[in-house]
Amino acid sequence: MEFLTVRSLANLIGMSEQTTYKLLREGVIPGRVKVGKSVRFNKEVVMDWLQQGGAKDDSKC
């Protein structure tokens, strides 16, 4: 199982880290895993979410 940092996720989806954190707080991005005080994302879950259109239907994005 592979995990992404917030920075690598931001690069993957083409957004700033600040925007990625905002989407994280809003619960938009799936696959979040807490590791101590750090946050990681299950890459497989994120990739499935992106393939299904990601947050395109979320009016906040």
PDB file of C-alpha atoms in Angstrom:
ATOM      1  CA  MET A   1       0.000   0.000   0.000  1.00  0.00           C
ATOM      2  CA  GLU A   2       1.380   3.381  -1.010  1.00  0.00           C
ATOM      3  CA  PHE A   3       0.664   6.663   0.743  1.00  0.00           C
ATOM      4  CA  LEU A   4       0.940  10.273  -0.403  1.00  0.00           C
ATOM      5  CA  THR A   5       1.979  13.281   1.649  1.00  0.00           C
ATOM      6  CA  VAL A   6      -0.024  16.485   1.381  1.00  0.00           C
ATOM      7  CA  ARG A   7       2.754  17.920  -0.798  1.00  0.00           C
ATOM      8  CA  SER A   8       2.788  14.962  -3.198  1.00  0.00           C
ATOM      9  CA  LEU A   9      -1.026  14.952  -3.340  1.00  0.00           C
ATOM     10  CA  ALA A  10      -1.049  18.691  -4.097  1.00  0.00           C
ATOM     11  CA  ASN A  11       1.402  18.117  -6.954  1.00  0.00           C
ATOM     12  CA  LEU A  12      -0.670  15.198  -8.247  1.00  0.00           C
ATOM     13  CA  ILE A  13      -3.922  17.170  -8.381  1.00  0.00           C
ATOM     14  CA  GLY A  14      -2.260  20.400  -9.510  1.00  0.00           C
ATOM     15  CA  MET A  15      -3.254  22.514  -6.514  1.00  0.00           C
ATOM     16  CA  SER A  16      -1.348  24.386  -3.857  1.00  0.00           C
ATOM     17  CA  GLU A  17      -0.689  22.738  -0.512  1.00  0.00           C
ATOM     18  CA  GLN A  18      -2.895  25.403   1.084  1.00  0.00           C
ATOM     19  CA  THR A  19      -5.844  24.457  -1.163  1.00  0.00           C
ATOM     20  CA  THR A  20      -5.190  20.774  -0.525  1.00  0.00           C
ATOM     21  CA  TYR A  21      -5.328  21.370   3.245  1.00  0.00           C
ATOM     22  CA  LYS A  22      -8.595  23.316   2.761  1.00  0.00           C
ATOM     23  CA  LEU A  23     -10.126  20.386   0.857  1.00  0.00           C
ATOM     24  CA  LEU A  24      -8.839  18.033   3.549  1.00  0.00           C
ATOM     25  CA  ARG A  25     -10.536  20.072   6.295  1.00  0.00           C
ATOM     26  CA  GLU A  26     -13.779  20.110   4.272  1.00  0.00           C
ATOM     27  CA  GLY A  27     -13.673  16.326   3.877  1.00  0.00           C
ATOM     28  CA  VAL A  28     -13.570  16.508   0.077  1.00  0.00           C
ATOM     29  CA  ILE A  29     -10.526  14.287  -0.471  1.00  0.00           C
ATOM     30  CA  PRO A  30     -10.940  10.607   0.475  1.00  0.00           C
ATOM     31  CA  GLY A  31      -8.324   8.160   1.720  1.00  0.00           C
ATOM     32  CA  ARG A  32      -7.020  10.203   4.646  1.00  0.00           C
ATOM     33  CA  VAL A  33      -4.875   8.337   7.146  1.00  0.00           C
ATOM     34  CA  LYS A  34      -3.524   9.940  10.307  1.00  0.00           C
ATOM     35  CA  VAL A  35       0.059   8.934  11.191  1.00  0.00           C
ATOM     36  CA  GLY A  36       0.892  10.552  14.499  1.00  0.00           C
ATOM     37  CA  LYS A  37       0.489  14.273  13.837  1.00  0.00           C
ATOM     38  CA  SER A  38       0.963  13.811  10.093  1.00  0.00           C
ATOM     39  CA  VAL A  39      -1.657  13.181   7.438  1.00  0.00           C
ATOM     40  CA  ARG A  40      -1.164  10.768   4.549  1.00  0.00           C
ATOM     41  CA  PHE A  41      -3.481   9.677   1.769  1.00  0.00           C
ATOM     42  CA  ASN A  42      -3.986   6.156   0.478  1.00  0.00           C
ATOM     43  CA  LYS A  43      -2.834   6.548  -3.127  1.00  0.00           C
ATOM     44  CA  GLU A  44      -5.153   3.836  -4.472  1.00  0.00           C
ATOM     45  CA  VAL A  45      -8.229   5.483  -2.928  1.00  0.00           C
ATOM     46  CA  VAL A  46      -7.189   8.925  -4.208  1.00  0.00           C
ATOM     47  CA  MET A  47      -6.524   7.609  -7.723  1.00  0.00           C
ATOM     48  CA  ASP A  48      -9.956   5.904  -7.817  1.00  0.00           C
ATOM     49  CA  TRP A  49     -11.564   9.157  -6.644  1.00  0.00           C
ATOM     50  CA  LEU A  50      -9.757  11.157  -9.333  1.00  0.00           C
ATOM     51  CA  GLN A  51     -10.723   8.671 -12.039  1.00  0.00           C
ATOM     52  CA  GLN A  52     -14.359   9.098 -11.005  1.00  0.00           C
ATOM     53  CA  GLY A  53     -14.086  12.866 -11.430  1.00  0.00           C
ATOM     54  CA  GLY A  54     -12.716  13.955  -8.084  1.00  0.00           C
ATOM     55  CA  ALA A  55     -14.396  17.020  -6.638  1.00  0.00           C
ATOM     56  CA  LYS A  56     -15.875  18.295  -9.902  1.00  0.00           C
ATOM     57  CA  ASP A  57     -19.414  18.233  -8.475  1.00  0.00           C
ATOM     58  CA  ASP A  58     -18.455  20.053  -5.281  1.00  0.00           C
ATOM     59  CA  SER A  59     -19.558  23.678  -5.655  1.00  0.00           C
ATOM     60  CA  LYS A  60     -16.905  24.765  -3.129  1.00  0.00           C
ATOM     61  CA  CYS A  61     -14.061  23.793  -5.445  1.00  0.00           C
TER      62      CYS A  61
END
